[in-house]
CSV table of C-alpha atoms and ligand atoms in Angstrom, one decimal:
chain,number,residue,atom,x,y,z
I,1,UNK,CA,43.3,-83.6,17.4
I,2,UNK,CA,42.7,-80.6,19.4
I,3,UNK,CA,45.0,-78.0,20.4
I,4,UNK,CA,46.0,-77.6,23.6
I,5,UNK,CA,44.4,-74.8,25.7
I,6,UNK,CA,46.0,-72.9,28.0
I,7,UNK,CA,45.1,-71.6,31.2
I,8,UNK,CA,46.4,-69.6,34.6
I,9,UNK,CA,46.2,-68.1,37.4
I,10,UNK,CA,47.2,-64.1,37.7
I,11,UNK,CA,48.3,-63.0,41.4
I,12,UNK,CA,50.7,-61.6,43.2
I,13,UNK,CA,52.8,-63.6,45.0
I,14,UNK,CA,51.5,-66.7,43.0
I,15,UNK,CA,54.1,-69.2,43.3
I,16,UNK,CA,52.2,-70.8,46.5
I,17,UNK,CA,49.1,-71.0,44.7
I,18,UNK,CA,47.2,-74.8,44.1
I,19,UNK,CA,45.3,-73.5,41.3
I,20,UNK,CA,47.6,-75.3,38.8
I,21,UNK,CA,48.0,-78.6,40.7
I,22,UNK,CA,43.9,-78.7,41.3
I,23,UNK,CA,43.1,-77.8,37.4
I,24,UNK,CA,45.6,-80.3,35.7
I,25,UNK,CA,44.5,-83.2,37.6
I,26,UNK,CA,41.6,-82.4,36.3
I,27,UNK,CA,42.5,-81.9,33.0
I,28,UNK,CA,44.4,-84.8,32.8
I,29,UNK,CA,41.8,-87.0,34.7
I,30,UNK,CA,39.1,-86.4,32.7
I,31,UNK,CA,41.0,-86.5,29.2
I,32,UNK,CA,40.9,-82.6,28.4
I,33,UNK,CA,43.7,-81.4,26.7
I,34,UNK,CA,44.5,-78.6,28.3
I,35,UNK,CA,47.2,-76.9,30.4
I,36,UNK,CA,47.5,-74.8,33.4
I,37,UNK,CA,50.0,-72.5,34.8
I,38,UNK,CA,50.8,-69.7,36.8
I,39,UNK,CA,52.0,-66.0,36.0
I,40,UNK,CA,53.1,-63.1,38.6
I,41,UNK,CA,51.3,-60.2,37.3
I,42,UNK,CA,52.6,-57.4,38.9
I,43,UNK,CA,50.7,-54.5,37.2
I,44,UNK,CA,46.5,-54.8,37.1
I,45,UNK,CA,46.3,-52.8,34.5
I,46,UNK,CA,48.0,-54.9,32.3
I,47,UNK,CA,45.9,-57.6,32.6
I,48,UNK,CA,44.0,-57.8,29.4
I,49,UNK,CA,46.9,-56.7,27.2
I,50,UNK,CA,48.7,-59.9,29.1
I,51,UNK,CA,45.7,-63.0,28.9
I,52,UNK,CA,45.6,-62.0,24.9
I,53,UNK,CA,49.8,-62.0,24.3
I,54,UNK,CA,50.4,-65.3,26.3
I,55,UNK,CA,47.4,-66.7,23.8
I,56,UNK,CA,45.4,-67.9,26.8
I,57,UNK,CA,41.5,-69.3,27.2
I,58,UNK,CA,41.3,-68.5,30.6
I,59,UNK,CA,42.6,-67.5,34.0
I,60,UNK,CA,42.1,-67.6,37.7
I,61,UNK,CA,42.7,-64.1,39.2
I,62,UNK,CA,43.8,-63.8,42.9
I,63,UNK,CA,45.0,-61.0,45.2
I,64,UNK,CA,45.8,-58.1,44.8
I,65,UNK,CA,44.0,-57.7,41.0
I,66,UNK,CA,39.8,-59.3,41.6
I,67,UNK,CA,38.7,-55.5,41.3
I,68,UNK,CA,41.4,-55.4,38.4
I,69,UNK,CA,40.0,-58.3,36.4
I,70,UNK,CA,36.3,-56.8,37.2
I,71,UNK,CA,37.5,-53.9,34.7
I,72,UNK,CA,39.2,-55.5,32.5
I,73,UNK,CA,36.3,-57.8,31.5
I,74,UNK,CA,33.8,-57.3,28.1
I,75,UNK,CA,30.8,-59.0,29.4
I,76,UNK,CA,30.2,-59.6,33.7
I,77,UNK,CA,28.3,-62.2,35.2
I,78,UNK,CA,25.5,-60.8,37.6
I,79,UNK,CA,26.6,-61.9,40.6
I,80,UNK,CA,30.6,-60.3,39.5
I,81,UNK,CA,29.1,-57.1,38.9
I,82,UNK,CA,27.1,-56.9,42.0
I,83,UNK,CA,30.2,-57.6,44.0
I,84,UNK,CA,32.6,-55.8,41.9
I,85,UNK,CA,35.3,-58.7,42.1
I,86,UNK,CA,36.3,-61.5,39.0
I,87,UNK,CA,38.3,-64.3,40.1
I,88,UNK,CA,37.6,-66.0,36.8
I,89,UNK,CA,37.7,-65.1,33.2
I,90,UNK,CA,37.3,-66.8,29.9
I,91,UNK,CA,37.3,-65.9,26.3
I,92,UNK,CA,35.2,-66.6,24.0
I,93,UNK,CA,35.5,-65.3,20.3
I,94,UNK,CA,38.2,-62.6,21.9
I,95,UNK,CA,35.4,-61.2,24.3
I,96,UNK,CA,36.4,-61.7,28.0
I,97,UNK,CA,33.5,-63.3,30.1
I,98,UNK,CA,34.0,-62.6,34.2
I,99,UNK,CA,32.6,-64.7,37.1
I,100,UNK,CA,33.5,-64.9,40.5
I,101,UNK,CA,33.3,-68.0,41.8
I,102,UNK,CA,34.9,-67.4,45.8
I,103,UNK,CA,31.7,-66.9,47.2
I,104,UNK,CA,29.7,-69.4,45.9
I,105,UNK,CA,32.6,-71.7,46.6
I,106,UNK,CA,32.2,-70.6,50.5
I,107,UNK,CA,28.5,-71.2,50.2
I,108,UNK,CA,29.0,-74.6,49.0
I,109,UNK,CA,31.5,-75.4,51.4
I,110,UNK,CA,29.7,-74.4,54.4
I,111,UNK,CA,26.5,-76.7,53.9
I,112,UNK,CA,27.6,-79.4,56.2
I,113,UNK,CA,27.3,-76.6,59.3
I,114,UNK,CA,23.7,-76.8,58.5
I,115,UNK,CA,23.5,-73.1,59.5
I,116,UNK,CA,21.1,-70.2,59.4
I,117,UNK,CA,22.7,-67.5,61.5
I,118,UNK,CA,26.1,-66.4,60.4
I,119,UNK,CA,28.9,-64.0,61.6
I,120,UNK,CA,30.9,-62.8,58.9
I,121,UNK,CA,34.3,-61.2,61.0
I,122,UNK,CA,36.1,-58.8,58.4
I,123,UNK,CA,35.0,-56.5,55.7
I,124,UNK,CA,37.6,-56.7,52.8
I,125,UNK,CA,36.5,-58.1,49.5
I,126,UNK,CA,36.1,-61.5,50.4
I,127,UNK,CA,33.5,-60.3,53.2
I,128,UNK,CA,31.6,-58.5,50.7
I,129,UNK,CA,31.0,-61.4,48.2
I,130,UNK,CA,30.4,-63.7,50.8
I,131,UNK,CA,28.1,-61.6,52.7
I,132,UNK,CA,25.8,-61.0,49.5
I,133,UNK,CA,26.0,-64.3,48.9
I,134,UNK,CA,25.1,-65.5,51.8
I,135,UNK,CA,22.0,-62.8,51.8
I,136,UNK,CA,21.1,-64.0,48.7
I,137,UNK,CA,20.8,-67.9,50.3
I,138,UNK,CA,18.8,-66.8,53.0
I,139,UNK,CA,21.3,-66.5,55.9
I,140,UNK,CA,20.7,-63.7,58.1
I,141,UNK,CA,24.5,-62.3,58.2
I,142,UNK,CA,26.0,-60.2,60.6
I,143,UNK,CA,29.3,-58.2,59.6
I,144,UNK,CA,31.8,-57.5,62.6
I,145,UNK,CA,35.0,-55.7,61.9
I,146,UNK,CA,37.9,-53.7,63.7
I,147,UNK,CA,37.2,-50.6,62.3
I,148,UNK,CA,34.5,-48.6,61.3
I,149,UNK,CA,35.6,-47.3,57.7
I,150,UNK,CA,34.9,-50.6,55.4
I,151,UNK,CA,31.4,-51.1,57.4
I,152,UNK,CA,30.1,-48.2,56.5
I,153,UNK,CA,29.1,-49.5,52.7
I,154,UNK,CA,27.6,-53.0,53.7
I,155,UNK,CA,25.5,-50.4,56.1
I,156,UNK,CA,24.4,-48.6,53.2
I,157,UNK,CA,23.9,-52.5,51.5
I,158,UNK,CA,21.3,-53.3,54.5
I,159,UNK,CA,23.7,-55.4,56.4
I,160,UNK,CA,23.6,-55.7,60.9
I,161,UNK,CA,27.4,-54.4,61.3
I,162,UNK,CA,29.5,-54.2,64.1
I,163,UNK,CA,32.8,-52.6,65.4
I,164,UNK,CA,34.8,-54.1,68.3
I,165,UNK,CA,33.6,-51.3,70.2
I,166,UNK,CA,29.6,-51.6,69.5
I,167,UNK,CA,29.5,-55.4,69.5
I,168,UNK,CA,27.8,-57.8,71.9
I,169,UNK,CA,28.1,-61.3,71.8
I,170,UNK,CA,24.5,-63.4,70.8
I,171,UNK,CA,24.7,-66.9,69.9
I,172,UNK,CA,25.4,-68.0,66.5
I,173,UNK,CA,25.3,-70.9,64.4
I,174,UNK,CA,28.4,-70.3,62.8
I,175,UNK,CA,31.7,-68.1,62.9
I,176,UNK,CA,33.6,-67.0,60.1
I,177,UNK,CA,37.1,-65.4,60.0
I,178,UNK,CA,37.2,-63.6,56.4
I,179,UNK,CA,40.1,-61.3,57.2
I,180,UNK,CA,44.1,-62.0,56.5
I,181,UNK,CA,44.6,-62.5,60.4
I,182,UNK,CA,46.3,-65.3,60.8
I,183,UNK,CA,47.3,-65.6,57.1
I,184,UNK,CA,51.0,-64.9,58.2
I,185,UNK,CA,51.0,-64.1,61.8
I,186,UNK,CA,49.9,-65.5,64.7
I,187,UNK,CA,47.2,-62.8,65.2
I,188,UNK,CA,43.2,-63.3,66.2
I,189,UNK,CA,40.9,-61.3,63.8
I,190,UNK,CA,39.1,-59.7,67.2
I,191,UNK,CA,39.9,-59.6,70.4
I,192,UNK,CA,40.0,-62.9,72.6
I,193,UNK,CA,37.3,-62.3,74.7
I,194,UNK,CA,34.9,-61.8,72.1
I,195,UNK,CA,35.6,-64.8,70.5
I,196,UNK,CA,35.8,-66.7,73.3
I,197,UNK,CA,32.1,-65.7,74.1
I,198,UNK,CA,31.3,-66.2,70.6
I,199,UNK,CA,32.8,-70.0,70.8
I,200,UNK,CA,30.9,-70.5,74.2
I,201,UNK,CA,27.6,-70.6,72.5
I,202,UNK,CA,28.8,-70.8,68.6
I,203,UNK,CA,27.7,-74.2,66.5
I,204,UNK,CA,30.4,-74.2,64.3
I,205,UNK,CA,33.5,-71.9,63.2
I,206,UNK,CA,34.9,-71.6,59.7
I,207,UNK,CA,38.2,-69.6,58.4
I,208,UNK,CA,38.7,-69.1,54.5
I,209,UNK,CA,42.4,-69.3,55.3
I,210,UNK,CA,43.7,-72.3,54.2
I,211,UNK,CA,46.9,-74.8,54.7
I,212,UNK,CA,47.3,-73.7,58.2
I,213,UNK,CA,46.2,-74.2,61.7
I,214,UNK,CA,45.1,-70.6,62.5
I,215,UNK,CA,45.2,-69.4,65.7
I,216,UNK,CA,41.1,-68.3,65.4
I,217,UNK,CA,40.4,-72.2,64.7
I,218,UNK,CA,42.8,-73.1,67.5
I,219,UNK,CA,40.3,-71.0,69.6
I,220,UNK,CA,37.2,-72.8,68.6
I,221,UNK,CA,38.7,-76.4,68.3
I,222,UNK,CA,39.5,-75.6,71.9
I,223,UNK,CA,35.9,-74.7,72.8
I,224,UNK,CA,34.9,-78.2,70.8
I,225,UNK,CA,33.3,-76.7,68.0
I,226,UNK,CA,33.3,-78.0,64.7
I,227,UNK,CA,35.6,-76.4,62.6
I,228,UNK,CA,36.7,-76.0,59.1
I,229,UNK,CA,39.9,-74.3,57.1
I,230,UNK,CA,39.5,-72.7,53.9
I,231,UNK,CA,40.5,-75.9,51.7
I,232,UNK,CA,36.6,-76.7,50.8
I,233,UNK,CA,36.1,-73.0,49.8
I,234,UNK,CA,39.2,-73.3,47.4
I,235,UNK,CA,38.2,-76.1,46.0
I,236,UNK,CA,34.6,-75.5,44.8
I,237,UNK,CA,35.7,-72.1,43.6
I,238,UNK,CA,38.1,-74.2,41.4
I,239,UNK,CA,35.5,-76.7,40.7
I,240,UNK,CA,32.7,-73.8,39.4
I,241,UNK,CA,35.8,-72.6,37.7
I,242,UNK,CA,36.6,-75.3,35.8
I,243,UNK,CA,32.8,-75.6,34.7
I,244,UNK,CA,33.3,-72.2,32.7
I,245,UNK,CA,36.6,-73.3,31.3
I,246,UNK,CA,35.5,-76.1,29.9
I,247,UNK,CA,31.9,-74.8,28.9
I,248,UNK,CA,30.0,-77.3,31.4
I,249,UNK,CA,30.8,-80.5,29.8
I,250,UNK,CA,31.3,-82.4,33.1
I,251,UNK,CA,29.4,-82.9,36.4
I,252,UNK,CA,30.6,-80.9,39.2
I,253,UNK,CA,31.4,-84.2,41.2
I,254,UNK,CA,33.5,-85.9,38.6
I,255,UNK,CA,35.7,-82.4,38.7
I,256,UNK,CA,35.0,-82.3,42.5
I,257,UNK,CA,36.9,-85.9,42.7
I,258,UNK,CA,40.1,-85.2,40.2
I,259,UNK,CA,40.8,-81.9,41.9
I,260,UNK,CA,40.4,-83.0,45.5
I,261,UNK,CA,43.4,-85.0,44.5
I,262,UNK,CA,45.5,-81.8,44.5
I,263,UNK,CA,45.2,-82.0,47.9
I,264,UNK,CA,46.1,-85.5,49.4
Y,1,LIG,P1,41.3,-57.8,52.5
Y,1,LIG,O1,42.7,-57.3,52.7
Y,1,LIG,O2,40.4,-57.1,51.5
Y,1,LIG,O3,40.5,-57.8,54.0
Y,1,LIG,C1,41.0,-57.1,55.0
Y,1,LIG,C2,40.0,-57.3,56.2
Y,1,LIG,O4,40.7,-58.0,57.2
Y,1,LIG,C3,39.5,-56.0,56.8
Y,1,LIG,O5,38.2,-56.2,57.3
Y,1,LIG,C4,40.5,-55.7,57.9
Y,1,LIG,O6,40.0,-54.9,58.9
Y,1,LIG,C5,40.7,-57.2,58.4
Y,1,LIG,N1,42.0,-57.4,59.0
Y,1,LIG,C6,43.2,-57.5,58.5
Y,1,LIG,N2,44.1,-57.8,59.4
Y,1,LIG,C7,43.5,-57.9,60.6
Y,1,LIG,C8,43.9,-58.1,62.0
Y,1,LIG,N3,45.1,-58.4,62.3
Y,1,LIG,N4,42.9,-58.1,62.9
Y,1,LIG,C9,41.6,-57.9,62.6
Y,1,LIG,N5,41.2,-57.6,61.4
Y,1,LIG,C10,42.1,-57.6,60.4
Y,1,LIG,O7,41.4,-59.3,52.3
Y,1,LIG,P2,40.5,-60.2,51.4
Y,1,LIG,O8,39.1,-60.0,51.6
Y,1,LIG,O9,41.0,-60.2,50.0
Y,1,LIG,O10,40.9,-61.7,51.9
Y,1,LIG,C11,40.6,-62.1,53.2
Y,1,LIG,C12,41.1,-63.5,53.5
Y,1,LIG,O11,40.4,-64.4,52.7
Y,1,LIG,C13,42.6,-63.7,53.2
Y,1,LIG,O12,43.2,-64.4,54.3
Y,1,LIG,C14,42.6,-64.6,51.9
Y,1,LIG,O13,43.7,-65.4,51.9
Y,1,LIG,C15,41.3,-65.4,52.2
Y,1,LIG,N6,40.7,-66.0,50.9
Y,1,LIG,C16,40.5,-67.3,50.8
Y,1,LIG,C17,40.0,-67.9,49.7
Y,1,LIG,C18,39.8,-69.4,49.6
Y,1,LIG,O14,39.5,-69.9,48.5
Y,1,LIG,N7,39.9,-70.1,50.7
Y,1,LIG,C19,39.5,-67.1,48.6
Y,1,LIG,C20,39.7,-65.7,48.8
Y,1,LIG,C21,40.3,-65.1,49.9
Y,1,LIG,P3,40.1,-53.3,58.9
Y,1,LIG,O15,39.0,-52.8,58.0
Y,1,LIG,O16,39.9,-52.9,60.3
Y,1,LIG,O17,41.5,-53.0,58.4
């Protein structure tokens, strides 16, 4: 029989994280023996040292260490090296392999907006792989953020960027919170009347926040637009996740199903 793998997820805080519930119903669903957890890593630069002395195959890495797990990789796939962020690594014969699966789990998750024309509102780390992403799919892809400092390398990237200040309202198919307003607070990530312009003549809104009624979805529910949270996003980043755990042996939509369990 085969020994049980380990897995988990490195973050901090991490005890809110679905990561474990989403992996071992798949595990268990589909008969691999394998087990997940999770583990508060406090210091990045400890990771490495860490994944080797709890003997594991492979981890999930959230906030505050995806720029952390970049470095601490041997070998990066090209999309992780062209954004600078892992979110997942696996060993393989005591080499670390790094992916980053976040943004083409947003990519996947936004499909059923059926857009073309998309306003990315933030500029942290999460804006940046989606916004390449996104590029790289052929969305045209607007970045608006409060202030000026984190445009200024998706200008040098090629990217149509926007403070507050220089900002004027077109119509788009779909609007996209990727900052952490609203994660905790009860904060918009720009100011109302923008988005309410925005959400006049907007298709669809989207935030990558997730478990929570934001108050930017609020907004656009209240303008009747079609609206999504960040659950789809978090699952097919686990889904593509799971495919390099478990070396691609099952379909994306058998995982899909056992992990949307984690949910119900
Ligand atoms: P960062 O901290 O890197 O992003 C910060 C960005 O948010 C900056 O653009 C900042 O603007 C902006 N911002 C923060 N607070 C406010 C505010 N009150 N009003 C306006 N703008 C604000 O975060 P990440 O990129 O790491 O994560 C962004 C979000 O994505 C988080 O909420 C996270 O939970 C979510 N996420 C969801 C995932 C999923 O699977 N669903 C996966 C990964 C992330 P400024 O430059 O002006 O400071």
């Amino acid at each position: 029989m085969m020994d049980r793998e380990l897995f988990a997820i490195f973050g901090d805080p991490v005890e809110h994280s679905l990561s474990p519930l989403m992996h071992n119903e798949a595990f268990r669903g589909l008969g691999y023996p394998a087990c997940y957890t999770r583990y508060r890593l406090i210091d990045g630069s400890t990771l490495r040292e860490r994944f080797f002395s709890l003997g594991l195959r492979g981890v999930n890495v959230t906030v505050p260490h995806k720029e952390a797990a970049y470095r601490a990789c041997d070998l990066l796939d090209p999309f992780a090296r062209k954004v600078g962020a892992v979110n997942t690594i696996v060993e393989h014969d005591g080499r670390l392999h790094g992916y980053n699966t976040d943004a083409p789990g947003f990519l996947k998750a936004i499909e059923t907006f059926e857009a073309r024309d998309v306003l990315c509102i933030g500029a942290g780390g999460t804006a940046r792989s989606t916004a390449e992403v996104l590029r790289e799919a052929g969305y045209r892809v607007t970045i608006l953020n409060r202030g000026a400092e984190r445009l200024a390398s998706f200008r040098e990237a090629g990217f149509a960027v926007d403070t507050w200040e220089s900002f004027r309202p077109r119509p788009f198919d779909l609007v996209v919170n990727l900052t952490s307003a609203g994660l905790r607070d009860e904060s918009l990530p720009a100011p109302r009347e923008i988005l309410e312009a925005l959400f006049a003549r907007a298709r669809g809104a989207m935030d990558v926040i997730y478990g929570r009624r934001t108050p930017f979805l609020a907004l656009a529910e209240a303008y009747g637009l079609p609206c999504k949270d960040g659950s789809d996003m978090l699952l097919y980043q686990g889904v593509l996740a799971f495919g390099h755990f478990t070396d691609h042996r099952y379909s994306e939509e058998e995982v899909e199903i056992r992990m949307r369990r984690a949910f119900e």
